[in-house]
PDB file of C-alpha atoms in Angstrom:
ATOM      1  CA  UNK D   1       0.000   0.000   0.000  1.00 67.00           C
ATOM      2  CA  UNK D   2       1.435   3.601  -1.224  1.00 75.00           C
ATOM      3  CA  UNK D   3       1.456   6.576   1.460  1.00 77.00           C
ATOM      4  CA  UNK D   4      -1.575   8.070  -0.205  1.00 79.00           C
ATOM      5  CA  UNK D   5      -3.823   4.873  -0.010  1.00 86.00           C
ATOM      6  CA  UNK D   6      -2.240   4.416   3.193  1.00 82.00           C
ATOM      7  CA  UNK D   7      -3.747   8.322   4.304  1.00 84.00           C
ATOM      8  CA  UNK D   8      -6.620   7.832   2.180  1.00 86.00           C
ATOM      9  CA  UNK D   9      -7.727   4.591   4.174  1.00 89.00           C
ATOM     10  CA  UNK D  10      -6.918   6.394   7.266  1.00 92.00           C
ATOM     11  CA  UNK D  11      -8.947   9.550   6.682  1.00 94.00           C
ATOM     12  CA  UNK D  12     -11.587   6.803   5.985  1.00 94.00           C
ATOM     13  CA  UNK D  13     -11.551   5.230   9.269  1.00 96.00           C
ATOM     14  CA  UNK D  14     -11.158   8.516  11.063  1.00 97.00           C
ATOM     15  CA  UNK D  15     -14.276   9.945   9.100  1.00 97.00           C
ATOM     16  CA  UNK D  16     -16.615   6.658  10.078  1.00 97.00           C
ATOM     17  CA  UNK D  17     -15.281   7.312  13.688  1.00 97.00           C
ATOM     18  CA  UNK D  18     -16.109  10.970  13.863  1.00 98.00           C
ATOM     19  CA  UNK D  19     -19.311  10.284  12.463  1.00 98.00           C
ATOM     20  CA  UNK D  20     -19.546   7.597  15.288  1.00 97.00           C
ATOM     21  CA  UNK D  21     -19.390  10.250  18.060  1.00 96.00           C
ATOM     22  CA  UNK D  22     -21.519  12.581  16.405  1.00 96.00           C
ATOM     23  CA  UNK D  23     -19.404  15.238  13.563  1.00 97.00           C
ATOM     24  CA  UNK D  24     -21.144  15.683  10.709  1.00 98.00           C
ATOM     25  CA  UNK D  25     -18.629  16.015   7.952  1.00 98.00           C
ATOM     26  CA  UNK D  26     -18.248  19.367   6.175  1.00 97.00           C
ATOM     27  CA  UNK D  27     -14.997  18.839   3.826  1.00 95.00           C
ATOM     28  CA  UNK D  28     -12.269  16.448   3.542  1.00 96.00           C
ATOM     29  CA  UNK D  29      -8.453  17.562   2.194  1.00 92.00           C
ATOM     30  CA  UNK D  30      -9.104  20.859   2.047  1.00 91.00           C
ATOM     31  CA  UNK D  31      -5.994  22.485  -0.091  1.00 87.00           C
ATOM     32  CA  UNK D  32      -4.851  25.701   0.133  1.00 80.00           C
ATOM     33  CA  UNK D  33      -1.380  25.798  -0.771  1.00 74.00           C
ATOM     34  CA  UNK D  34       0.917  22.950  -1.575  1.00 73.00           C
ATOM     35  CA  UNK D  35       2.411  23.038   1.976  1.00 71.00           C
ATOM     36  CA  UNK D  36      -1.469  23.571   3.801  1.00 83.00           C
ATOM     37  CA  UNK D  37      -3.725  20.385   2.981  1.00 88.00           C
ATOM     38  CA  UNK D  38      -7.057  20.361   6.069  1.00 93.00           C
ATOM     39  CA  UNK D  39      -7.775  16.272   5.970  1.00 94.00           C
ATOM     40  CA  UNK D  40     -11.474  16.699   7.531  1.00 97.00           C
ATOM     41  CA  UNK D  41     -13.213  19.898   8.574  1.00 97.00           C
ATOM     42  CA  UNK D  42     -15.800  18.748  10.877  1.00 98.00           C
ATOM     43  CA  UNK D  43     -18.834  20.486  12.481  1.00 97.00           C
ATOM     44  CA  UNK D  44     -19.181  19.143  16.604  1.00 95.00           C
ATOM     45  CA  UNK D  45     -23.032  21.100  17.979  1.00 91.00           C
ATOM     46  CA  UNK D  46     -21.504  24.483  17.573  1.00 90.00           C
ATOM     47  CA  UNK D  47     -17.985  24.252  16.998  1.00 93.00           C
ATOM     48  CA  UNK D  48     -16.417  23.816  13.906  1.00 96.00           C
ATOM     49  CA  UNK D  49     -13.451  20.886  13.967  1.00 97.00           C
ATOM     50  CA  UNK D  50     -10.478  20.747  11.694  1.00 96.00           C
ATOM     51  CA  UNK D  51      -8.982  17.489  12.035  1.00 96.00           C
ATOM     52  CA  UNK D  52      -5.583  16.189  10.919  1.00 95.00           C
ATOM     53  CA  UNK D  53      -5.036  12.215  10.451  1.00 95.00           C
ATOM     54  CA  UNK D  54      -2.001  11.027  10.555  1.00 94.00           C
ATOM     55  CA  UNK D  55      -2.270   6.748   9.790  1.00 93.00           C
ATOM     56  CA  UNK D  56       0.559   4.370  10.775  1.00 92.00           C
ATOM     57  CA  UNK D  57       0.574   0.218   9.231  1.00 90.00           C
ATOM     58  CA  UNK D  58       2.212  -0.017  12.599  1.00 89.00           C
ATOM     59  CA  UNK D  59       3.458   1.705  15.659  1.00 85.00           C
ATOM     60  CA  UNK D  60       7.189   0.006  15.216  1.00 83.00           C
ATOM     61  CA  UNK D  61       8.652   3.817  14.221  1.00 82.00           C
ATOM     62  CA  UNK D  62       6.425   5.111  16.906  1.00 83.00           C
ATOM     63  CA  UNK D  63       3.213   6.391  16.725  1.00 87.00           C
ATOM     64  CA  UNK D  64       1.237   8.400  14.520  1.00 90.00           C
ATOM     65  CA  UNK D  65       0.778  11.138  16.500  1.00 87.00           C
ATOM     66  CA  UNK D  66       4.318  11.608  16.784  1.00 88.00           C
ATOM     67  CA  UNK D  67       4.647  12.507  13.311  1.00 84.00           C
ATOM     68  CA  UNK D  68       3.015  15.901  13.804  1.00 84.00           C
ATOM     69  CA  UNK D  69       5.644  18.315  13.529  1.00 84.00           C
ATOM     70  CA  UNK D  70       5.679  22.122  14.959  1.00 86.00           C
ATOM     71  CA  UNK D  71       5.994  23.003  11.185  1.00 86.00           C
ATOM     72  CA  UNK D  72       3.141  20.834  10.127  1.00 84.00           C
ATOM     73  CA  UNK D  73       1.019  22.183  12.540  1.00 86.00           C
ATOM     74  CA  UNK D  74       2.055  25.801  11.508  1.00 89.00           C
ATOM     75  CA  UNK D  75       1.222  24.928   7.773  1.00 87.00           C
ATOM     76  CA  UNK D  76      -2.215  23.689   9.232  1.00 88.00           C
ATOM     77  CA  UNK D  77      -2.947  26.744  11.052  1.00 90.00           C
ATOM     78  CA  UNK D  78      -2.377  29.154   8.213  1.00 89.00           C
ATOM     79  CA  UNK D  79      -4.943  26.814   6.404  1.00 90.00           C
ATOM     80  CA  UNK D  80      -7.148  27.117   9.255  1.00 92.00           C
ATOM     81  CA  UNK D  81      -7.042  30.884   8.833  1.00 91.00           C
ATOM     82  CA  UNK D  82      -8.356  31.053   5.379  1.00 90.00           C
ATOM     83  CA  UNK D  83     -10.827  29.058   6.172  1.00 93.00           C
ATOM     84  CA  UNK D  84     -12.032  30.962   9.356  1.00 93.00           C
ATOM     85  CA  UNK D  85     -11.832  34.295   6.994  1.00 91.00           C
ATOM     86  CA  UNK D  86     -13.876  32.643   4.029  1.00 91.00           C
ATOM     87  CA  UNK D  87     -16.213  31.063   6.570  1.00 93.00           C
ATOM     88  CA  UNK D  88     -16.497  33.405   8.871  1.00 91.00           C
ATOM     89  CA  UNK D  89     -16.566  31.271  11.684  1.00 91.00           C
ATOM     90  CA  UNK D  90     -16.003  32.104  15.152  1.00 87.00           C
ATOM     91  CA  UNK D  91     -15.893  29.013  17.157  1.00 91.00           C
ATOM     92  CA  UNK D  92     -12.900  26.200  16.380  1.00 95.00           C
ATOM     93  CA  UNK D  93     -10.956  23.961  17.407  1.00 95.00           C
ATOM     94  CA  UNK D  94      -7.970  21.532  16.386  1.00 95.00           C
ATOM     95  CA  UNK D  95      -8.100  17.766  16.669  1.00 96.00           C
ATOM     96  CA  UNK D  96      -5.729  15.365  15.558  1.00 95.00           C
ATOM     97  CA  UNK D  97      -6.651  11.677  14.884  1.00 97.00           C
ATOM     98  CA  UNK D  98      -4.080   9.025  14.709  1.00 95.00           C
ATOM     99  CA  UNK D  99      -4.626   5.474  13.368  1.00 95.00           C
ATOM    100  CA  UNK D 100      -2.652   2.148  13.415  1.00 94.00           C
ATOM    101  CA  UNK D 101      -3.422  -0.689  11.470  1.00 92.00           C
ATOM    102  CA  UNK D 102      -1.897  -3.301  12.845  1.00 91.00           C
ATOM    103  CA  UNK D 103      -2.035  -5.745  14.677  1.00 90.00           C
ATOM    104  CA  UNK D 104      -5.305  -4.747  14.997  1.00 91.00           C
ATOM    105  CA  UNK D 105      -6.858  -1.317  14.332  1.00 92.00           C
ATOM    106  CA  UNK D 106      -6.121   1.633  16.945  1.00 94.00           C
ATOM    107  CA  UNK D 107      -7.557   4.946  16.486  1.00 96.00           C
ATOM    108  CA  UNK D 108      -6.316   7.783  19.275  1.00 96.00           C
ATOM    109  CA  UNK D 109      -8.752  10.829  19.007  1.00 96.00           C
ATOM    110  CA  UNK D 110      -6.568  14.237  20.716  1.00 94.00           C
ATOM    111  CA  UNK D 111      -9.419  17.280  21.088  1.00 95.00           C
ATOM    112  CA  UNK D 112      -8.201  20.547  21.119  1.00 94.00           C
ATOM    113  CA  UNK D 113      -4.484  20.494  20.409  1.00 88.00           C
ATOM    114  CA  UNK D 114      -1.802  23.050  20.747  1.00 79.00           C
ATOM    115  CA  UNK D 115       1.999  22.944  19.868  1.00 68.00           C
TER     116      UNK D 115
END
């Protein structure tokens, strides 16, 4: 499996799991410059959630979540700021979703990150 079925099946599992706890999904991979990619944009009651996924086959280089650098999570947050300027939303927050595969499916759901 290639890195982008690999995030594609990922962003999968985190949508059906979002959807689980109640999101309603407004927007998946969001692009607004090559560097700034949203993977889900959410809506939780009246909050609007912008989700990265980050999906591991395994946890033997550590896990997912791990892989979120400071400069990723820049990149996302100048996305995040279009968005919130087209939208005009007032009310966000930042989630970050991180799923193993194997050996058996993990998902770790992180509400309201800051790095």
């Amino acid at each position: 499996m290639n890195n982008r079925k690999l995030g594609d099946a990922g962003e999968d599992l985190a949508c059906r799991y979002l959807q689980k706890q109640g999101y309603e999904i407004l927007e998946r991979n969001k692009h607004y410059s090559r560097f700034c990619e949203i993977d889900i944009i959410a809506k939780q009651k009246d909050n609007i959630v912008f989700i990265e996924v980050k999906t591991r086959k395994t946890d033997s280089f550590g896990s997912p979540l791990e892989a979120i650098t400071s400069s990723k999570y820049a990149n996302i947050k100048k996305g995040i700021q279009f968005y919130l300027t087209e939208n005009n939303v007032k009310q966000y927050r930042i989630d970050v979703v991180g799923i193993t595969l194997k050996p058996e499916i993990k998902i770790e759901h992180l509400k309201n990150i800051q790095i």
